[in-house]
Coordinates of C-alpha atoms and ligand atoms in Angstrom, one line a residue:
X1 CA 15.2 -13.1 -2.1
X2 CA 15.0 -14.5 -5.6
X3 CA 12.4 -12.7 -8.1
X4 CA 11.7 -14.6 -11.3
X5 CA 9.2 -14.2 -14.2
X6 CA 7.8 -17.7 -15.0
X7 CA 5.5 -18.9 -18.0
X8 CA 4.4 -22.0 -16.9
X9 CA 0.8 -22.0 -15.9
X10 CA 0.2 -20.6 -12.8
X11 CA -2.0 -23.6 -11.2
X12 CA 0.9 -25.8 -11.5
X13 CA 3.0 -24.0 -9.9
X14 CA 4.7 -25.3 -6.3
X15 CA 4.5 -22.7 -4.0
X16 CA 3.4 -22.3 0.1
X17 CA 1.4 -19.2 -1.6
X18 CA -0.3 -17.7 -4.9
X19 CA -1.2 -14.3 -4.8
X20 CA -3.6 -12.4 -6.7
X21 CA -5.7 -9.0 -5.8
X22 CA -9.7 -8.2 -6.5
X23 CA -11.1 -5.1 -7.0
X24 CA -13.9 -3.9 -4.5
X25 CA -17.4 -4.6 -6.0
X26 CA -17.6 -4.3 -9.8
X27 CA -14.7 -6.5 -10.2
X28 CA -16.7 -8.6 -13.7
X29 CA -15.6 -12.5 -12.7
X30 CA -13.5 -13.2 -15.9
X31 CA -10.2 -13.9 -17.2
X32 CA -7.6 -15.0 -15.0
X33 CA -9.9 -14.4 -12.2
X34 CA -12.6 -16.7 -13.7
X35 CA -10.3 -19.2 -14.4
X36 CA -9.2 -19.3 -10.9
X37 CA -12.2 -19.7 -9.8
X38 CA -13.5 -22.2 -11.5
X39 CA -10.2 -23.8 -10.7
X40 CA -10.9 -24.1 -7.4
X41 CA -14.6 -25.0 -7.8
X42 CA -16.4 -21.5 -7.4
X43 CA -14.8 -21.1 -4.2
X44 CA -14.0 -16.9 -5.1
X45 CA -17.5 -16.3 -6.2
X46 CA -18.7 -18.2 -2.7
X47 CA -16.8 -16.2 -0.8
X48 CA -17.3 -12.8 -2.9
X49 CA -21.2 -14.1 -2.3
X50 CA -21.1 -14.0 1.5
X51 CA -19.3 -10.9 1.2
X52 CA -16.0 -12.7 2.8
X53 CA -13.8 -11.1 -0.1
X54 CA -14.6 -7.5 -0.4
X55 CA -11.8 -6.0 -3.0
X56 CA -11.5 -3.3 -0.2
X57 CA -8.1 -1.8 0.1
X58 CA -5.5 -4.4 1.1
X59 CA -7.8 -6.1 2.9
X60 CA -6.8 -10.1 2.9
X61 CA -8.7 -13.4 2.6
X62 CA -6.8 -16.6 2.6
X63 CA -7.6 -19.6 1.4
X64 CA -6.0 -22.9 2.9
X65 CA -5.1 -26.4 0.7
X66 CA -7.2 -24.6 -2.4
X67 CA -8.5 -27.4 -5.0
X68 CA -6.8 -27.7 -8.4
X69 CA -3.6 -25.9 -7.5
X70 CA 0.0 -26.6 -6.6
X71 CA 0.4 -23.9 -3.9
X72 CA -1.1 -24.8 -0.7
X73 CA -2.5 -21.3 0.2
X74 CA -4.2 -18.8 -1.8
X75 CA -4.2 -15.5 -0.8
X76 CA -6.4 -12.6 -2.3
X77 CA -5.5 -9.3 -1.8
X78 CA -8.3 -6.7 -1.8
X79 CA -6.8 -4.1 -4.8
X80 CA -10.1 -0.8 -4.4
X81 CA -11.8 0.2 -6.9
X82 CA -10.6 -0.5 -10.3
X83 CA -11.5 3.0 -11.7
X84 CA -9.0 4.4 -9.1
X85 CA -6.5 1.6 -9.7
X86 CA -2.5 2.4 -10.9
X87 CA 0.2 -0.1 -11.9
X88 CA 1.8 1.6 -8.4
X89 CA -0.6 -0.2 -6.7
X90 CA 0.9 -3.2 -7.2
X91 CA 4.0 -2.1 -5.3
X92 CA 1.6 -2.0 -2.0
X93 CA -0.1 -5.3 -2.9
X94 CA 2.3 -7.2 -3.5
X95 CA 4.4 -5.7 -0.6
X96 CA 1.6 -6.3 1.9
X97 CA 0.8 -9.8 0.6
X98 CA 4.9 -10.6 1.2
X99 CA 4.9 -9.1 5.1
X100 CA 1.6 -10.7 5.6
X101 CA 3.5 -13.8 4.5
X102 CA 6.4 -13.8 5.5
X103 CA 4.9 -13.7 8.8
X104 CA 3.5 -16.9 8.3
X105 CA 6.6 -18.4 7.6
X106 CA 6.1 -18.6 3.9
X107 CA 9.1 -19.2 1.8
X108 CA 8.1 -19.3 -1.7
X109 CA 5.6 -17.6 -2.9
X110 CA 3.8 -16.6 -6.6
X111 CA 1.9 -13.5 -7.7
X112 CA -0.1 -13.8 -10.3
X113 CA -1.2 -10.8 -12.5
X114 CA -4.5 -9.7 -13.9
X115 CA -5.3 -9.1 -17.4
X116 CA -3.8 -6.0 -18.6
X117 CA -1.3 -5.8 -15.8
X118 CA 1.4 -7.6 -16.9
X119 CA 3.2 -5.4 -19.0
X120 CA 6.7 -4.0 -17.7
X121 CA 5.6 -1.2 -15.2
X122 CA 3.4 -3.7 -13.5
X123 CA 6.4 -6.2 -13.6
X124 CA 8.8 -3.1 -12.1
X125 CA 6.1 -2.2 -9.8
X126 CA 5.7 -5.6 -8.1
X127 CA 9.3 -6.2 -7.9
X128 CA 10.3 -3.0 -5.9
X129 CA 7.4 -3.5 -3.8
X130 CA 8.8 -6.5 -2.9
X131 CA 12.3 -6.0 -2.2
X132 CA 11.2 -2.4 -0.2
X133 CA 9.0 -5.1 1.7
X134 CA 11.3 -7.3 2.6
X135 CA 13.9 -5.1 4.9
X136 CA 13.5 -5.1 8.6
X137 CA 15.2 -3.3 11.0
X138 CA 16.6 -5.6 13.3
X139 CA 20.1 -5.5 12.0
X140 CA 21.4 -4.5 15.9
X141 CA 18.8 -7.6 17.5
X142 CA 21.1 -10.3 18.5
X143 CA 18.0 -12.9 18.6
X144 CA 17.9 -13.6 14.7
X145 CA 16.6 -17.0 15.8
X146 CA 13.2 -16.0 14.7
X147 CA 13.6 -13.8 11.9
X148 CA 16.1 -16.6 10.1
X149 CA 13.1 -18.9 10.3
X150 CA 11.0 -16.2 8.7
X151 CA 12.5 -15.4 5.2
X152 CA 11.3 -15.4 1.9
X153 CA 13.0 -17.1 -0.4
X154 CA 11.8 -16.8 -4.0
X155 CA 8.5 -15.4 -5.4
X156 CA 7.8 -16.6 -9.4
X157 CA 6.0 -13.8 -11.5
X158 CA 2.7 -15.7 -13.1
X159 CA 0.9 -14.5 -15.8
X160 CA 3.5 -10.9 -17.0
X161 CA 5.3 -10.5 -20.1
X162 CA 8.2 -12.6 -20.2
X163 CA 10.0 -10.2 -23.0
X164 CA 12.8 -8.7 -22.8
X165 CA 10.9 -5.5 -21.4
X166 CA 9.5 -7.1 -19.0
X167 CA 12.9 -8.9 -18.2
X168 CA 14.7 -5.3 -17.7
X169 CA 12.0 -4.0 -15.8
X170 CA 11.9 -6.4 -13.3
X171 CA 15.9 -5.5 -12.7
X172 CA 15.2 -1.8 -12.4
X173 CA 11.9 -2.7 -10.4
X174 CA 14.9 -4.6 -7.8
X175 CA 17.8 -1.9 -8.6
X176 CA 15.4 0.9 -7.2
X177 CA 14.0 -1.3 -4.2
X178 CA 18.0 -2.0 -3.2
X179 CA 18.6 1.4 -3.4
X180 CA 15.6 2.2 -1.5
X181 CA 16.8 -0.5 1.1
X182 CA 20.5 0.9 1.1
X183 CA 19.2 4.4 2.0
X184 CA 16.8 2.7 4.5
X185 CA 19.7 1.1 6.0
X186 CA 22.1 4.7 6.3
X187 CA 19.2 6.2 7.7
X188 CA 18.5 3.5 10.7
X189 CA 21.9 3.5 11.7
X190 CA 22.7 5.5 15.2
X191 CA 24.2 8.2 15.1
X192 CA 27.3 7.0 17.4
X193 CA 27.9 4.2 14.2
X194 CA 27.3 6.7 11.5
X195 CA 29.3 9.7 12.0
X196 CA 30.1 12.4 9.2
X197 CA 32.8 10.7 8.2
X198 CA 31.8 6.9 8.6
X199 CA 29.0 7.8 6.3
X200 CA 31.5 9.3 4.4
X201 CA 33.0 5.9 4.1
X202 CA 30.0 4.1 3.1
X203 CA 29.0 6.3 0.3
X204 CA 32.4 5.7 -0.9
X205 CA 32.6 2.0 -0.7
X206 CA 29.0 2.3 -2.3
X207 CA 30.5 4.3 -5.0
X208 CA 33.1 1.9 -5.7
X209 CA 30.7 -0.9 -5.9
X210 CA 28.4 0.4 -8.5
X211 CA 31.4 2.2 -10.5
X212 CA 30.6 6.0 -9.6
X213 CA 33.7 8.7 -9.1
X214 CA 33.8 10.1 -5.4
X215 CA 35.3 12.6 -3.7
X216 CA 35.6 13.6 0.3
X217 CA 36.2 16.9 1.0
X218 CA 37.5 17.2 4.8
X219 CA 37.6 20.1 7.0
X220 CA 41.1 20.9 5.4
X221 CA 39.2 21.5 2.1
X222 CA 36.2 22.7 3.6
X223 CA 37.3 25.3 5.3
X224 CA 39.7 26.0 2.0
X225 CA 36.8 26.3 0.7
X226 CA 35.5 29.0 3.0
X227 CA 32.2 26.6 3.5
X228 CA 31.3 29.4 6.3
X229 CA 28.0 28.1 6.8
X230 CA 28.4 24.3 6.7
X231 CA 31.6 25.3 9.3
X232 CA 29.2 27.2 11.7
X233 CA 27.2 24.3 12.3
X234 CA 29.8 21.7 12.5
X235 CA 32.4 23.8 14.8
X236 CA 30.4 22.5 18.0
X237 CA 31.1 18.6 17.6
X238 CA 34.5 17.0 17.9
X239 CA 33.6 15.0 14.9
X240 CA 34.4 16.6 12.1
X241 CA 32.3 16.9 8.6
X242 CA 32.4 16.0 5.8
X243 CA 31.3 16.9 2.3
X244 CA 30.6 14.1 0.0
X245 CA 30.4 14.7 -3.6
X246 CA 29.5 11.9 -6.2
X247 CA 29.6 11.8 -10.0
X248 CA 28.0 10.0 -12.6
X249 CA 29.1 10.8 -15.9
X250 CA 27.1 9.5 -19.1
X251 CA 29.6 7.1 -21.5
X252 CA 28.2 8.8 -24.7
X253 CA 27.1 12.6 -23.2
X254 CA 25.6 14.7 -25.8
X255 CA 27.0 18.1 -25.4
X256 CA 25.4 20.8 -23.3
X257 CA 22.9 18.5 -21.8
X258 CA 21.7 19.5 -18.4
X259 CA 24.0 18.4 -15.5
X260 CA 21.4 17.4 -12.0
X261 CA 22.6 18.6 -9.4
X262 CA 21.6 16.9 -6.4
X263 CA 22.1 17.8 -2.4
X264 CA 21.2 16.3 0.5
X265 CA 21.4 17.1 3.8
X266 CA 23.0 14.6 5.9
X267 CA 23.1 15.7 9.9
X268 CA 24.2 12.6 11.2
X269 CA 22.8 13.9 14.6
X270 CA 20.4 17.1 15.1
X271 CA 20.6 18.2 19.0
X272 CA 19.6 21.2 17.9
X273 CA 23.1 23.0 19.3
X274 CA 22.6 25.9 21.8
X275 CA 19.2 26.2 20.8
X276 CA 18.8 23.0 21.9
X277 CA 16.0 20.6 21.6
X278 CA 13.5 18.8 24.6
X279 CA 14.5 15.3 25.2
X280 CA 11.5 13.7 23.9
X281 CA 11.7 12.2 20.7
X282 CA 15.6 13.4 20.4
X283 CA 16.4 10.1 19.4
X284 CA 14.9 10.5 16.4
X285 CA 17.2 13.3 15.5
X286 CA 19.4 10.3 14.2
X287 CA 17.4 10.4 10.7
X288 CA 18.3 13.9 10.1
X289 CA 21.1 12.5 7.6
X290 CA 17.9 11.2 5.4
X291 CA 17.9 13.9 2.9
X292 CA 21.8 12.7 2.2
X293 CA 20.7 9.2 2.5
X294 CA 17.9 9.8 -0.3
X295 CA 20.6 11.6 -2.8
X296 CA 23.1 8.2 -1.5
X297 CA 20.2 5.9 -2.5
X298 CA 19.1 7.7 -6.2
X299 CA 22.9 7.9 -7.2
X300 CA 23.4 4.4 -6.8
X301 CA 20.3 3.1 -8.2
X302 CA 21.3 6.3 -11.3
X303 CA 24.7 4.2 -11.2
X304 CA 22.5 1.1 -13.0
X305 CA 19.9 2.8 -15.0
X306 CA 22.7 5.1 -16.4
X307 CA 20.5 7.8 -17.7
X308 CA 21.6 10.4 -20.3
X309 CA 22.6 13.3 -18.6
X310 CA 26.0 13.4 -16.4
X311 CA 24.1 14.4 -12.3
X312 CA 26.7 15.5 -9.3
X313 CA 25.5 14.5 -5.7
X314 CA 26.8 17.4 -3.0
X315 CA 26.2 15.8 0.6
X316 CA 27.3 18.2 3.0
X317 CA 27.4 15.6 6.5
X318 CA 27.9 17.1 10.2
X319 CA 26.2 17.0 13.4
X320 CA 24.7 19.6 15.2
X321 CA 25.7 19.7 18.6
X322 CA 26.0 22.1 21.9
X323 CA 29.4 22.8 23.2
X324 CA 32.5 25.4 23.9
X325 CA 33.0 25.9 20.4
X326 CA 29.5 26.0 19.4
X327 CA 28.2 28.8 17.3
X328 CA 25.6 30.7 19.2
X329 CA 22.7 32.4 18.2
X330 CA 23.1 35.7 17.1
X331 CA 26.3 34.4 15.4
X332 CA 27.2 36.0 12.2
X333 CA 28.6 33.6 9.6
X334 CA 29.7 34.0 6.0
X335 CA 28.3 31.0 3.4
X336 CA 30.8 30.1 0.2
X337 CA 28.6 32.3 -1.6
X338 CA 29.7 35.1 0.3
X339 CA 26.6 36.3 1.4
X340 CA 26.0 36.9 5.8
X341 CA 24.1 35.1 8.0
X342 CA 22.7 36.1 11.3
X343 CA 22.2 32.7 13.0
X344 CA 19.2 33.3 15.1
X345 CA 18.5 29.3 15.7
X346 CA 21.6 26.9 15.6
X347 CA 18.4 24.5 15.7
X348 CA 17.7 25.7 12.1
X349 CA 21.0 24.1 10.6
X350 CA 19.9 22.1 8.0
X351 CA 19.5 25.4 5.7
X352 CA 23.2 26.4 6.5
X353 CA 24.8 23.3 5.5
X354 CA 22.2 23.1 2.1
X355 CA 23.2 26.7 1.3
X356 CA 26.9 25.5 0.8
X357 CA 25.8 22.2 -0.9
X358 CA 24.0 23.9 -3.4
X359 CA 26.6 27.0 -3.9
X360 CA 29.1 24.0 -4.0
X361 CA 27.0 22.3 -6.7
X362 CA 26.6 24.9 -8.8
X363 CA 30.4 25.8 -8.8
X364 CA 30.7 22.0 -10.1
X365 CA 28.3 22.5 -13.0
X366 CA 25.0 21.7 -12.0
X367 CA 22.5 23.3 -14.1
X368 CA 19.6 21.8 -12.3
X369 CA 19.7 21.6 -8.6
X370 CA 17.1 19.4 -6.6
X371 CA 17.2 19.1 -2.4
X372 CA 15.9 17.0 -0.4
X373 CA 16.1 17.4 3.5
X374 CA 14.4 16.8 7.3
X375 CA 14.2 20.4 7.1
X376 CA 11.1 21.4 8.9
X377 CA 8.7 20.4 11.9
X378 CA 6.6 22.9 10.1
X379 CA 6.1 21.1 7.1
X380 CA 4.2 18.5 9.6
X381 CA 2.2 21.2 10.5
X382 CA 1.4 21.6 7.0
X383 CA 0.8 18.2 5.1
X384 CA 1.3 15.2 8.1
X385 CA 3.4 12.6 6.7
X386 CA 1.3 12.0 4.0
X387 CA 2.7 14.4 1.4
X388 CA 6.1 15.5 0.5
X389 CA 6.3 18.9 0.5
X390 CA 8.0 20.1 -2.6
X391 CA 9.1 23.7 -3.3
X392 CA 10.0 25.0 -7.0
X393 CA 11.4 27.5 -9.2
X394 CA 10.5 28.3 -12.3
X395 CA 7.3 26.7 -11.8
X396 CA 7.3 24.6 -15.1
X397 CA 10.5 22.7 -13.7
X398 CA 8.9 21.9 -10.6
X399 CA 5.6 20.6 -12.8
X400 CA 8.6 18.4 -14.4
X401 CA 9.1 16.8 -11.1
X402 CA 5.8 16.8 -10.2
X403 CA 4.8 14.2 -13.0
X404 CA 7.3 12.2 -11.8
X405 CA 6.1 11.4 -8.5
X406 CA 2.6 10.8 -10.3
X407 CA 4.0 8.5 -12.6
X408 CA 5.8 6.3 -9.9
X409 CA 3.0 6.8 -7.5
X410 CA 4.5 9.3 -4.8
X411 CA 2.7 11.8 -2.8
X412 CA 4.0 15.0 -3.0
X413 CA 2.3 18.9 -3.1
X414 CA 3.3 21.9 -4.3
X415 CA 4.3 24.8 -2.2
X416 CA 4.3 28.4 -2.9
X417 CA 7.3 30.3 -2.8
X418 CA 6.3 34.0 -3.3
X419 CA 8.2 36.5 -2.9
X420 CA 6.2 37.9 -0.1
X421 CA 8.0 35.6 2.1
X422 CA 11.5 36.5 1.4
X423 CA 10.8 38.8 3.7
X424 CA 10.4 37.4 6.6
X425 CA 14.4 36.0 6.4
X426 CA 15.8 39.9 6.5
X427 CA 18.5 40.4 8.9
X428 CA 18.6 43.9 10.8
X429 CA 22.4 43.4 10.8
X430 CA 23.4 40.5 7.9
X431 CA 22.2 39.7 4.5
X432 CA 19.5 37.1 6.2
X433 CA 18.5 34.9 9.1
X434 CA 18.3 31.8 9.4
X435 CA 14.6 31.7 10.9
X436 CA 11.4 33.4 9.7
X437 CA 10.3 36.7 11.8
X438 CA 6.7 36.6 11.1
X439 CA 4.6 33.8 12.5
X440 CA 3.9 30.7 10.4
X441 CA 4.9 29.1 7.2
X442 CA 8.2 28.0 8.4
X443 CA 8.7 25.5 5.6
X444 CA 8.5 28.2 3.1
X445 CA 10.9 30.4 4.7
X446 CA 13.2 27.2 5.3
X447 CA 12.7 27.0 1.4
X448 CA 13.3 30.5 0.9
X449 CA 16.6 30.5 2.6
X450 CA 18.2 28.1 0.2
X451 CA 17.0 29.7 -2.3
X452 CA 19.1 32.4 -1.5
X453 CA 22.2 30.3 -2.8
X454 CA 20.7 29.0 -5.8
X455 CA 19.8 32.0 -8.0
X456 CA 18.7 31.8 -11.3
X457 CA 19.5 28.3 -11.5
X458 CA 16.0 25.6 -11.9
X459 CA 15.6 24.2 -8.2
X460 CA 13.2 22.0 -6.6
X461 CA 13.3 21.7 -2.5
X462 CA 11.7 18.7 -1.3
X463 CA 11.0 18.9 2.3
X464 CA 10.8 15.4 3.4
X465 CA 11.2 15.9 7.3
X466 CA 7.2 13.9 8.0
X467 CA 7.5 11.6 5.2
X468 CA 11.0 10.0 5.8
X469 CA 10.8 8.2 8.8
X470 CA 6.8 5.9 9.5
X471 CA 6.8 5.9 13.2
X472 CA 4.2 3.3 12.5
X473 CA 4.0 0.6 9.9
X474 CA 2.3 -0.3 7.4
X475 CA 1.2 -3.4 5.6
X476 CA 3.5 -3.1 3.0
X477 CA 6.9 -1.2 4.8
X478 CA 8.3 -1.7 8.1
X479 CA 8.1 1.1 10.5
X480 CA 11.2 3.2 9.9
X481 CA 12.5 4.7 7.7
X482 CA 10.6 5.0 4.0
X483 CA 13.0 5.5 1.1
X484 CA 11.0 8.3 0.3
X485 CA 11.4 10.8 -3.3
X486 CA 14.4 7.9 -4.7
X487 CA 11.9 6.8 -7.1
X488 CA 10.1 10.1 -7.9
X489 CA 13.9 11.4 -8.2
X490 CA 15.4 8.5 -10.6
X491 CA 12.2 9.0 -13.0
X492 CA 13.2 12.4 -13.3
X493 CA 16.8 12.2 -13.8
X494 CA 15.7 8.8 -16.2
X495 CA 13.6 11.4 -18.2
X496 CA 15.5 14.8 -18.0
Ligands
LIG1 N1 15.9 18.5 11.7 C1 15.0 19.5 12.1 C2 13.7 19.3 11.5 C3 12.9 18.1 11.8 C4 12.0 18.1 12.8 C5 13.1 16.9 11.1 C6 11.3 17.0 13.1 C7 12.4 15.8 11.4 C8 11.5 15.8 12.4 C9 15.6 20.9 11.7 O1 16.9 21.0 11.8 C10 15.0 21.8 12.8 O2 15.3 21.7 13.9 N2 14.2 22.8 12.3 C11 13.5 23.7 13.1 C12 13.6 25.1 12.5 C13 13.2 26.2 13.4 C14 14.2 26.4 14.5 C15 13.2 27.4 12.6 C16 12.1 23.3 13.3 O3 11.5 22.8 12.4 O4 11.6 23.4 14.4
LIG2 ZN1 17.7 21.5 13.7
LIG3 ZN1 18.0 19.3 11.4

């Protein structure tokens, strides 16, 4: 899918579509929007009149063979209320307006911006929107027949900047999407096509691609390594893991400027292990590997935007499964760190592997850790899949992060970690547990239990396990899953 910026007036542009948004009620008929209407003969302020265009929340009204322009369909996309209206808006509107499309059989379409939206961020806002609505799923259909006929082929940017802001924004805006998408894509894949170390494999062709340094560690160097933890959970699959670690290293690094450290856990398949899980909804179990597949996506979009500080990815990869030479709970295991673990769930894995990954990290020089992770059901319990739960010490550094997501439009929340709940991870025999005692908050002691491995050093959690995967879709994405936290996490590591 092409994305250009184009000057020419948007009327005479040739296009099956032009697409442009309303705000809900006090949207003041002027500007570009009173031009258009007068363009094609009052027909906006009719509609608006009857109460046919309403400005409500992606709500649509089309328009067929409008008067005066080029394209032969106007769409208008209802933006809300402007005084609660972001730049990230955009990203929804002009994603929904492309599915809604698309589905039409559309291929060329233009957006055209309001006044005081054309500036860069909107420009990077529309973009990704587009590209993240553009993927599908049905890479393992064999029918394309259908889906070849529906493509979009180019949408023209009408009425932005066409500086040379604006220019490299709209290449971020598609560098971030893509790396969305390529996360999107690791994520969707079974589990019997993406093993530990076929995902292995990707991340390093990926690497190669965008010109980032990778190494594999294999179970020879794992268990060199004495990565007790990650080993306890991987000893019950024949397929072995895998520990990916990825480096980006600034051309012109300032000395002593933080180094990110970022760690994702990737289980390419979550049966739980002896503590296995029901069948329903197993399936899903596939997308475990989406915390890996976030840290996958950020490095290589980080590989483009090249930001100032070098940032290590640590992507401990394994399944979890049942088996002879499964661990069983009430195992004891020893982490890198050297600290015990009585394994009371093998179902709560995740926090094994991640206490290696970030160990592991910090032994390569990462001052600042972030992980992200399907660590939790509990954090469902907590926040549905609207919010990102995000987990923090010291709390300033979190804040950091926090105004991140704001800025690129990402729902996240702040949880507590108090020490109150360290608590609840004592062992009566190890050092801790790897499941909460008390009742409740199992998201915090999921959090806490990391923790353990990261010190002093500044860490964020995000707990992502309801906010990676949309069983349902939406106007704008395809059910599946989200690319959730890449772009909250490249703003950060842009900024840090
Ligand atoms: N991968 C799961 C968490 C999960 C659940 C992710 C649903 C996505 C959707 C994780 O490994 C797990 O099983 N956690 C347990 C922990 C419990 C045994 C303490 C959970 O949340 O039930
Ligand atoms: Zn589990
Ligand atoms: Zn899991």
């Amino acid at each position: 899918m092409q994305i250009q910026l184009e000057a020419q007036p948007y009327a005479s542009i040739q296009a099956d579509a032009l697409v442009t948004y309303i705000f809900d009620k006090d949207d003041k008929v002027e500007g570009i929007i009173a031009d258009l209407n007068q363009t094609i003969n009052d027909r906006l302020a009719q509609l608006a009149a009857t109460g046919e265009i309403s400005g409500k929340p992606l709500s649509l009204t089309f328009i067929h063979f409008p008067q005066g322009l080029e394209a032969k369909r106007l769409l208008i996309v209802g933006a809300g209320k402007s005084d609660k209206f972001a730049v990230t808006d955009l990203r929804k509107i002009a994603g929904t307006a492309l599915r809604y499309l698309k589905n039409l059989g559309a291929k060329k379409i233009v957006f055209l911006a309001r006044e005081g939206h054309g500036g860069p961020s909107a420009v990077e806002a529309v973009t990704e929107g587009l590209v993240i609505a553009d993927f599908e799923s049905d890479k393992y259909k064999t029918d394309k027949k259908e889906k070849d006929k529906k493509e979009i082929q180019s949408v023209v940017l009408a009425g932005f900047d066409s500086s040379d802001d604006a220019k490299k924004a709209l290449e971020d805006g598609r560098v971030i999407g893509e790396s969305m998408n390529f996360a999107r894509d690791l994520i969707n894949e079974p589990s019997n096509r993406l093993t530990p170390r076929i995902l292995a494999a990707k991340a390093e062709a990926m690497a190669k691609e965008v010109g980032l340094g990778i190494e594999i560690l294999d179970e020879r160097k794992i268990s060199e390594l004495k990565m007790g933890a990650l080993i306890g959970v991987a000893q019950g699959s024949i397929e072995p893991p895998r520990v990916i670690v990825i480096r980006y290293t600034p051309e012109n690094a300032r000395p002593n400027t933080p180094v990110l450290g970022l760690v994702g856990k990737a289980v390419t398949f979550d049966t739980g292990g002896i503590s296995i899980k029901p069948a329903d909804n197993m399936e899903k179990m596939k997308y475990d590997m989406g915390g890996g597949a976030t840290m996958l996506g950020t490095m290589r979009a980080l590989a483009y935007l090249k930001p100032a500080i070098p940032v290590i990815a640590v992507i401990p990869a394994t399944e979890n499964m049942p088996g002879g030479r499964a661990q069983k709970p009430g195992d004891v295991q020893v982490a890198m760190s050297g600290k015990t673990i009585e394994v009371i769930n093998t179902d709560a894995e995740g926090r094994l592997i991640l206490a290696d990954g970030v160990f592991y990290a910090r032994k390569l020089g990462a001052t600042h850790l972030i992980d992200a992770a399907t660590l939790t059901g509990a954090i469902q319990v907590a926040l549905a899949h609207i919010h990102t739960g995000a987990f923090g010490t010291p709390r300033e550094y979190l804040d950091q992060f926090l105004d991140s997501t704001k800025a690129v439009g990402e729902k996240m929340w702040p949880m507590p970690i108090d020490d109150e709940y360290r608590e609840m991870i004592k062992s009566d025999i190890a050092d801790i547990r790897n499941t909460g005692t008390g009742k409740g908050g199992g998201a915090i002691t999921g959090a806490w239990f990391i923790k353990e491995f990261v010190d002093d050093t500044p860490w964020i959690h995000l707990d992502i396990a309801a906010t990676t995967w949309a069983d349902n879709g939406r106007p704008w994405l395809a059910k599946g899953p989200t690319g959730v936290a890449i772009p909250s996490l490249v703003d950060f590591a842009m900024k840090l």
